[in-house]
Coordinates of C-alpha atoms in Angstrom, one line a residue:
M1 CA -18.8 -9.8 -18.8
K2 CA -19.8 -8.8 -15.3
I3 CA -17.0 -8.0 -12.9
G4 CA -17.4 -7.6 -9.2
F5 CA -15.1 -6.1 -6.5
Y6 CA -15.7 -6.7 -2.8
L7 CA -14.3 -4.5 0.0
D8 CA -15.1 -4.2 3.6
F9 CA -15.8 -0.6 4.4
S10 CA -17.2 -1.2 7.9
H11 CA -14.1 0.5 9.4
L12 CA -15.1 3.8 7.8
T13 CA -18.0 6.0 8.6
N14 CA -20.2 7.2 5.8
F15 CA -17.7 7.0 3.0
S16 CA -18.5 9.2 0.0
H17 CA -16.9 8.1 -3.2
D18 CA -17.7 11.5 -4.7
D19 CA -15.9 13.4 -1.9
F20 CA -13.0 11.0 -2.3
N21 CA -12.8 11.9 -6.0
K22 CA -12.7 15.6 -5.1
G23 CA -9.8 15.0 -2.7
L24 CA -11.9 15.7 0.4
L25 CA -11.4 12.4 2.2
G26 CA -8.3 10.8 3.7
I27 CA -8.3 7.0 3.7
S28 CA -5.7 4.2 3.7
G29 CA -3.6 3.2 0.7
T30 CA -5.4 -0.1 0.4
D31 CA -8.8 1.5 0.4
S32 CA -7.8 4.3 -2.0
S33 CA -6.1 1.8 -4.4
F34 CA -9.3 -0.3 -4.5
I35 CA -11.5 2.7 -5.2
R36 CA -9.1 4.0 -7.9
V37 CA -9.3 0.7 -9.8
V38 CA -13.1 0.3 -9.5
N39 CA -13.6 3.9 -10.6
S40 CA -11.1 3.7 -13.5
L41 CA -12.5 0.5 -14.9
T42 CA -16.0 2.0 -14.7
L43 CA -14.9 5.0 -16.6
R44 CA -13.6 2.6 -19.3
Q45 CA -17.2 1.4 -19.7
L46 CA -16.6 -2.0 -18.1
D47 CA -19.5 -3.6 -16.4
V48 CA -18.2 -3.3 -12.8
T49 CA -20.1 -3.6 -9.5
L50 CA -18.7 -2.7 -6.1
F51 CA -20.0 -5.1 -3.4
A52 CA -19.4 -3.2 -0.2
S53 CA -20.1 -3.7 3.5
G54 CA -20.4 -0.6 5.6
T55 CA -21.9 2.7 4.5
I56 CA -20.7 4.0 1.1
T57 CA -22.4 6.3 -1.4
S58 CA -21.6 7.2 -5.0
N59 CA -23.2 9.0 -7.9
T60 CA -21.2 7.1 -10.5
L61 CA -20.4 3.6 -9.2
K62 CA -22.7 0.6 -9.2
I63 CA -22.9 -0.4 -5.6
K64 CA -24.5 -3.4 -3.9
K65 CA -24.5 -3.3 -0.2
V66 CA -23.6 -6.6 1.5
V67 CA -22.6 -7.7 5.0
S68 CA -19.8 -10.1 4.0
L69 CA -17.7 -11.5 1.3
S70 CA -19.8 -14.7 1.4
E71 CA -23.0 -12.7 0.7
A72 CA -21.2 -10.9 -2.2
T73 CA -20.2 -14.3 -3.6
Q74 CA -23.7 -15.6 -3.4
M75 CA -25.1 -12.5 -5.2
A76 CA -22.3 -12.7 -7.8
I77 CA -23.1 -16.4 -8.5
A78 CA -26.9 -15.7 -8.7
D79 CA -26.4 -12.7 -11.1
K80 CA -24.0 -14.7 -13.3
F81 CA -20.9 -12.6 -12.7
T82 CA -17.8 -13.7 -14.5
H83 CA -15.2 -12.6 -11.9
L84 CA -15.1 -11.4 -8.3
I85 CA -12.0 -9.7 -6.9
F86 CA -11.6 -9.2 -3.1
V87 CA -9.0 -7.8 -0.8
Y88 CA -7.3 -10.5 1.3
K89 CA -8.5 -10.6 4.8
E90 CA -8.1 -13.9 6.7
G91 CA -11.1 -15.4 8.5
I92 CA -14.0 -17.8 8.2
D93 CA -15.8 -15.5 5.8
L94 CA -13.1 -15.8 3.2
Q95 CA -13.1 -19.6 3.5
N96 CA -16.9 -19.8 3.2
A97 CA -16.9 -17.6 0.2
I98 CA -14.3 -19.7 -1.6
H99 CA -16.3 -22.9 -0.8
L100 CA -19.4 -21.3 -2.3
A101 CA -17.6 -20.3 -5.5
N102 CA -16.0 -23.8 -5.9
N103 CA -19.4 -25.1 -6.8
S104 CA -20.1 -22.5 -9.5
S105 CA -18.6 -21.0 -12.6
L106 CA -17.6 -17.8 -10.8
K107 CA -13.9 -17.0 -11.0
M108 CA -12.4 -15.5 -7.8
S109 CA -9.1 -13.5 -7.4
V110 CA -7.7 -12.4 -4.1
W111 CA -6.0 -9.0 -4.1
A112 CA -3.0 -9.5 -1.8
Q113 CA -2.3 -6.0 -0.5
N114 CA -0.9 -7.9 2.4
P115 CA 0.7 -11.3 1.7
A116 CA -1.1 -14.5 3.0
G117 CA 0.5 -16.9 5.4
K118 CA 1.1 -20.6 4.8
F119 CA -2.4 -21.8 5.9
Y120 CA -4.1 -19.6 3.4
L121 CA -1.6 -20.3 0.6
D122 CA -2.3 -24.0 1.0
F123 CA -6.1 -23.2 1.1
F124 CA -5.8 -21.1 -2.1
A125 CA -3.8 -23.8 -3.8
K126 CA -6.7 -26.3 -3.4
A127 CA -9.5 -23.9 -4.3
N128 CA -10.5 -24.5 -7.9
S129 CA -12.5 -21.3 -8.1
L130 CA -9.6 -19.1 -7.0
K131 CA -7.8 -18.4 -10.3
N132 CA -5.3 -15.7 -9.3
I133 CA -3.5 -14.2 -6.4
I134 CA -2.9 -10.6 -7.3
Y135 CA 0.2 -9.2 -5.6
V136 CA 1.0 -5.5 -5.7
E137 CA 4.7 -5.7 -6.0
Q138 CA 7.3 -8.2 -7.4
H139 CA 8.9 -8.7 -4.0
D140 CA 5.8 -10.2 -2.4
A141 CA 5.1 -12.5 -5.3
N142 CA 8.7 -13.8 -5.3
Q143 CA 8.3 -14.8 -1.7
V144 CA 6.0 -17.7 -2.8
R145 CA 8.2 -19.1 -5.6
H146 CA 8.6 -22.3 -3.8
H147 CA 4.8 -22.8 -3.1
I148 CA 2.3 -24.4 -5.5
T149 CA 0.2 -21.2 -5.5
F150 CA 3.0 -19.5 -7.4
N151 CA 1.3 -20.8 -10.5
K152 CA -1.7 -18.5 -9.6
A153 CA 0.4 -15.4 -8.8
I154 CA 0.4 -12.3 -10.9
V155 CA 1.6 -8.7 -10.1
I156 CA -0.4 -5.5 -10.6
P157 CA 1.0 -2.6 -8.7
N158 CA -0.9 0.2 -7.1
G159 CA -1.2 3.4 -9.1
I160 CA -1.9 7.1 -8.7
E161 CA -2.9 9.9 -10.9
K162 CA -0.1 11.8 -12.7
E163 CA -2.5 14.7 -13.5
I164 CA -2.9 15.3 -9.7
Y165 CA 0.6 14.4 -8.4
A166 CA 2.9 15.3 -11.2
N167 CA 1.4 18.5 -12.6
K168 CA 3.9 21.0 -11.1
V169 CA 7.6 21.6 -11.5
I170 CA 9.6 19.9 -8.8
Q171 CA 10.9 22.4 -6.2
I172 CA 12.7 20.9 -3.2
S173 CA 11.9 22.8 -0.1
K174 CA 14.5 25.1 1.4
E175 CA 13.1 24.4 4.9
N176 CA 14.4 21.5 6.9
K177 CA 11.0 19.8 7.2
V178 CA 10.7 16.0 7.4
C179 CA 7.3 14.4 6.9
F180 CA 6.0 11.1 8.3
L181 CA 3.3 9.9 6.1
G182 CA 1.1 7.0 7.2
S183 CA -0.8 5.3 10.0
L184 CA 0.3 5.9 13.5
T185 CA 0.4 2.2 14.5
Y186 CA 3.2 -0.1 15.6
S187 CA 3.4 -1.9 12.3
K188 CA 3.9 1.3 10.4
G189 CA 7.0 2.1 12.4
F190 CA 6.4 5.7 13.5
H191 CA 8.0 5.0 16.9
L192 CA 11.3 4.3 15.1
L193 CA 11.3 7.8 13.7
A194 CA 10.3 9.2 17.1
K195 CA 13.3 7.5 18.6
A196 CA 15.6 8.8 15.9
W197 CA 14.2 12.4 16.0
P198 CA 16.2 13.8 18.9
E199 CA 19.4 12.7 17.1
V200 CA 18.2 14.5 13.9
R201 CA 17.6 17.7 16.0
K202 CA 21.1 17.5 17.5
V203 CA 22.6 17.9 14.1
V204 CA 19.9 20.0 12.4
P205 CA 18.4 22.1 15.3
D206 CA 15.9 23.8 13.0
A207 CA 14.5 20.5 11.7
K208 CA 10.7 20.2 11.9
L209 CA 8.7 16.9 11.8
I210 CA 5.3 17.1 10.1
I211 CA 3.1 14.2 10.9
L212 CA 0.5 13.4 8.3
G213 CA -1.5 10.5 9.6
S214 CA -3.3 9.1 12.6
G215 CA -4.1 5.9 14.5
K216 CA -7.5 6.4 13.0
L217 CA -6.4 5.8 9.4
Y218 CA -7.4 2.1 9.3
D219 CA -10.2 2.5 11.9
N220 CA -11.8 5.8 12.3
K221 CA -13.5 4.5 15.5
A222 CA -10.1 4.2 17.2
I223 CA -9.6 6.2 20.4
L224 CA -6.4 8.2 20.4
G225 CA -4.1 9.0 23.4
P226 CA -3.3 12.5 24.8
L227 CA -0.8 13.3 22.0
G228 CA -3.5 12.8 19.4
L229 CA -1.3 10.4 17.4
G230 CA -2.0 6.7 18.1
E231 CA -3.8 4.7 20.7
S232 CA -2.9 5.4 24.4
E233 CA -0.7 2.4 25.0
Y234 CA 1.3 2.9 21.8
E235 CA 1.9 6.6 22.7
R236 CA 2.9 5.8 26.2
E237 CA 5.3 3.0 25.5
Y238 CA 6.8 4.0 22.2
I239 CA 6.4 7.7 21.6
M240 CA 6.4 9.6 24.9
P241 CA 9.9 8.5 25.9
Y242 CA 11.3 10.5 22.9
L243 CA 8.9 13.3 22.1
G244 CA 7.4 14.0 25.5
N245 CA 4.1 13.3 27.2
N246 CA 1.9 16.2 26.1
K247 CA 1.2 18.4 23.0
Q248 CA 3.4 21.2 24.3
T249 CA 6.5 19.0 24.4
L250 CA 5.7 17.9 20.9
I251 CA 6.0 21.5 19.8
E252 CA 9.2 22.0 21.8
N253 CA 10.7 19.0 19.9
G254 CA 9.8 20.5 16.6
V255 CA 6.8 18.2 15.9
D256 CA 3.7 19.5 14.1
V257 CA 0.8 17.0 14.2
K258 CA -1.6 17.5 11.3
G259 CA -3.5 14.2 11.9
L260 CA -5.7 12.5 9.4
I261 CA -5.8 14.7 6.3
N262 CA -7.4 14.5 2.9
R263 CA -5.7 14.5 -0.5
N264 CA -6.1 18.2 -1.1
Q265 CA -4.4 19.1 2.2
L266 CA -1.7 16.6 1.4
L267 CA -0.9 18.3 -1.9
Q268 CA -0.5 21.6 -0.1
I269 CA 1.6 20.3 2.8
L270 CA 3.9 17.6 1.4
P271 CA 5.7 19.8 -1.2
E272 CA 6.9 22.0 1.8
C273 CA 8.9 19.0 3.1
K274 CA 12.5 18.1 2.0
V275 CA 12.2 14.5 3.0
V276 CA 9.4 12.0 3.5
C277 CA 9.8 9.1 5.9
I278 CA 7.7 6.0 5.0
N279 CA 7.4 3.0 7.3
P280 CA 10.9 2.4 8.7
N281 CA 9.9 -0.9 10.2
I282 CA 11.7 -4.0 8.8
Y283 CA 10.1 -6.6 10.9
G284 CA 6.6 -8.0 11.1
S285 CA 4.0 -6.4 8.9
L286 CA 5.8 -4.7 6.0
E287 CA 4.8 -2.5 3.2
S288 CA 3.8 -4.2 -0.1
C289 CA 3.4 -1.3 -2.5
S290 CA 3.1 1.8 -0.3
V291 CA 0.8 4.4 -1.7
S292 CA 2.4 7.0 0.5
S293 CA 5.8 6.3 -1.2
L294 CA 4.1 6.7 -4.6
E295 CA 2.6 10.0 -3.7
S296 CA 5.8 11.3 -2.3
Q297 CA 7.9 10.2 -5.2
M298 CA 5.5 11.4 -7.9
L299 CA 5.5 14.8 -6.2
G300 CA 9.3 14.7 -6.5
I301 CA 10.3 14.3 -2.9
P302 CA 13.0 11.8 -1.8
V303 CA 11.9 9.0 0.6
V304 CA 13.6 7.4 3.5
A305 CA 12.1 4.0 4.5
G306 CA 12.9 0.5 5.9
N307 CA 14.9 -1.7 3.6
A308 CA 12.4 -4.6 3.6
G309 CA 9.3 -5.8 1.9
G310 CA 7.8 -4.0 -1.1
N311 CA 9.9 -0.9 -0.3
L312 CA 12.8 -2.8 -2.0
C313 CA 10.9 -2.3 -5.3
T314 CA 8.8 0.8 -4.8
I315 CA 11.7 2.9 -3.6
L316 CA 15.1 2.8 -5.4
D317 CA 17.8 2.9 -2.8
R318 CA 20.3 5.7 -3.4
K319 CA 18.4 6.8 -6.5
T320 CA 15.0 8.0 -5.3
G321 CA 15.7 7.9 -1.6
F322 CA 17.4 5.7 1.0
L323 CA 16.4 2.3 2.3
T324 CA 17.8 1.6 5.7
V325 CA 17.7 -0.3 9.0
P326 CA 16.0 1.6 11.9
E327 CA 19.4 2.2 13.7
K328 CA 20.6 4.3 10.8
L329 CA 17.4 6.2 10.1
Q330 CA 18.6 9.5 11.4
L331 CA 21.8 9.4 9.4
Y332 CA 20.0 9.3 6.0
I333 CA 17.4 11.9 7.1
I334 CA 20.3 14.2 8.1
K335 CA 22.1 13.5 4.9
L336 CA 19.2 14.7 2.7
L337 CA 18.4 17.7 4.9
A338 CA 22.1 18.8 4.6
D339 CA 22.5 18.2 0.9
K340 CA 19.8 20.1 -1.1
E341 CA 21.4 19.1 -4.5
L342 CA 21.2 15.4 -3.5
A343 CA 17.6 15.9 -2.5
E344 CA 16.8 17.5 -5.8
E345 CA 18.6 14.7 -7.7
F346 CA 16.7 12.0 -5.8
G347 CA 13.4 14.0 -6.2
T348 CA 13.8 14.1 -10.0
Q349 CA 14.6 10.4 -10.2
A350 CA 11.7 9.7 -7.8
R351 CA 9.1 11.3 -10.1
K352 CA 10.6 9.5 -13.2
H353 CA 10.4 6.2 -11.4
A354 CA 6.8 6.7 -10.2
L355 CA 5.6 7.8 -13.6
G356 CA 7.3 4.9 -15.3
K357 CA 5.8 2.1 -13.2
Y358 CA 2.9 3.4 -11.0
E359 CA 1.0 5.9 -13.2
L360 CA -2.6 5.0 -12.8
Q361 CA -3.7 4.6 -16.4
Q362 CA -0.8 2.3 -17.1
V363 CA -1.8 0.2 -14.1
I364 CA -5.4 0.2 -15.3
D365 CA -4.2 -1.1 -18.7
I366 CA -2.8 -4.1 -16.9
W367 CA -6.1 -4.7 -15.0
E368 CA -8.0 -4.4 -18.3
S369 CA -5.8 -6.9 -20.0
F370 CA -6.1 -9.3 -17.2
L371 CA -9.9 -9.1 -16.7
V372 CA -11.1 -8.6 -20.3
R373 CA -8.6 -10.5 -22.3
N374 CA -7.3 -12.9 -19.7
D375 CA -3.8 -11.7 -20.7
T376 CA -1.3 -11.8 -17.9
S377 CA 1.8 -11.1 -20.1
K378 CA 2.1 -7.6 -18.4
S379 CA 1.5 -9.0 -14.9
K380 CA 3.9 -11.9 -14.8
V381 CA 6.0 -12.5 -11.8
R382 CA 9.6 -11.8 -12.7
I383 CA 12.8 -12.8 -10.9
N384 CA 14.9 -10.1 -12.5
G385 CA 16.5 -8.0 -9.8
F386 CA 16.2 -10.8 -7.2
W387 CA 19.1 -13.0 -8.1
K388 CA 21.2 -11.4 -5.4
D389 CA 18.7 -12.5 -2.7
P390 CA 19.8 -16.0 -1.6
K391 CA 16.3 -16.8 -0.1
I392 CA 14.5 -16.1 -3.3
V393 CA 17.1 -18.1 -5.3
A394 CA 16.6 -21.0 -2.9
K395 CA 12.9 -20.8 -3.4
E396 CA 13.3 -20.9 -7.2
I397 CA 15.5 -24.0 -6.9
V398 CA 12.8 -25.6 -4.8
R399 CA 10.2 -24.7 -7.4
L400 CA 12.2 -26.1 -10.3
L401 CA 13.0 -29.4 -8.4
T402 CA 9.3 -29.8 -7.5
F403 CA 8.3 -29.2 -11.1
K404 CA 10.9 -31.8 -12.2
K405 CA 9.5 -34.4 -9.8
F406 CA 6.0 -33.6 -11.1
L407 CA 7.0 -34.3 -14.7
K408 CA 8.6 -37.6 -13.7
R409 CA 5.4 -38.7 -12.0
H410 CA 3.3 -37.8 -15.0

């Protein structure tokens, strides 16, 4: 059985898999999750090939350099691969690749780190070569209960290494440090924390904001503004009104910009923080299964994030952190800064939650069952926990009624 994975690495410059394994590179959650899975399956002696566009080197992975998903699909068909998994990225290349596979025995699966819209869901439904849509959290999969592609949906969450993130006793910091962990772009919501930050400082004057991230996280060719955070327009419109227009005003407002860091640096800096803020945005592009939230929780640090999207599953509200609307962001940050016992309680539960569901080898077990044994019993989409969501209940009713009509016709 030959298994292929395709990922577009063209947004990265000279990616070294070996340096990543050593914790020397900082990349996005989607990219790191992809590499973790390919690496772990390879270590389990599966015949795995990474089809990659861009410049990537490795001493341990089998890599075939391609310029597109379509080329990867052609090569996989020619070399008689059984399965090709690719990260969802809309565009003509995806459509061409699926059409190529439709005329072959190659099985395709789309890894939906970001959910697809209706056009692509309809397209996936008609594609006989596309066997599965792999969602990374139950929340995203449940959003398509009413759509015919639900029959192709499975759930395999992102995972991280317990031997790296859970190898020390949890010790909540005594300092009032808050960390923002993620990309400095509009969709990741840093501007919402920037707006809330002056209110936090009014109540907790010694609070410090540590920024671990950059506008370069998803594109290391991006040009940053004068603050060194995000692109100039984003800084000017959404950050400067609250944190000032130069690096000195950032310091005066208790802000320490670390920028794009690697894993080893993260493991040193993050435990010094009492609270981690993950994407507080609740509109537009939402988190699916935030690797930043997994890292924080496995380290035993409570998380404050937006109460939408995959955060509703990845973070347990009032158990491992707080899920909130942007208008109340400062209230929950202040609450955790002021109550060390609560922060310790949440931190303990956070690690327990992360180890129970997102530990990497458990996740790789699910991948192996799916790929090798075609067993999806561990990756079924479950409605448990969503019965209180009227939208999902309505979608389930639509699904059942549609299925009933189908049975009558046949």
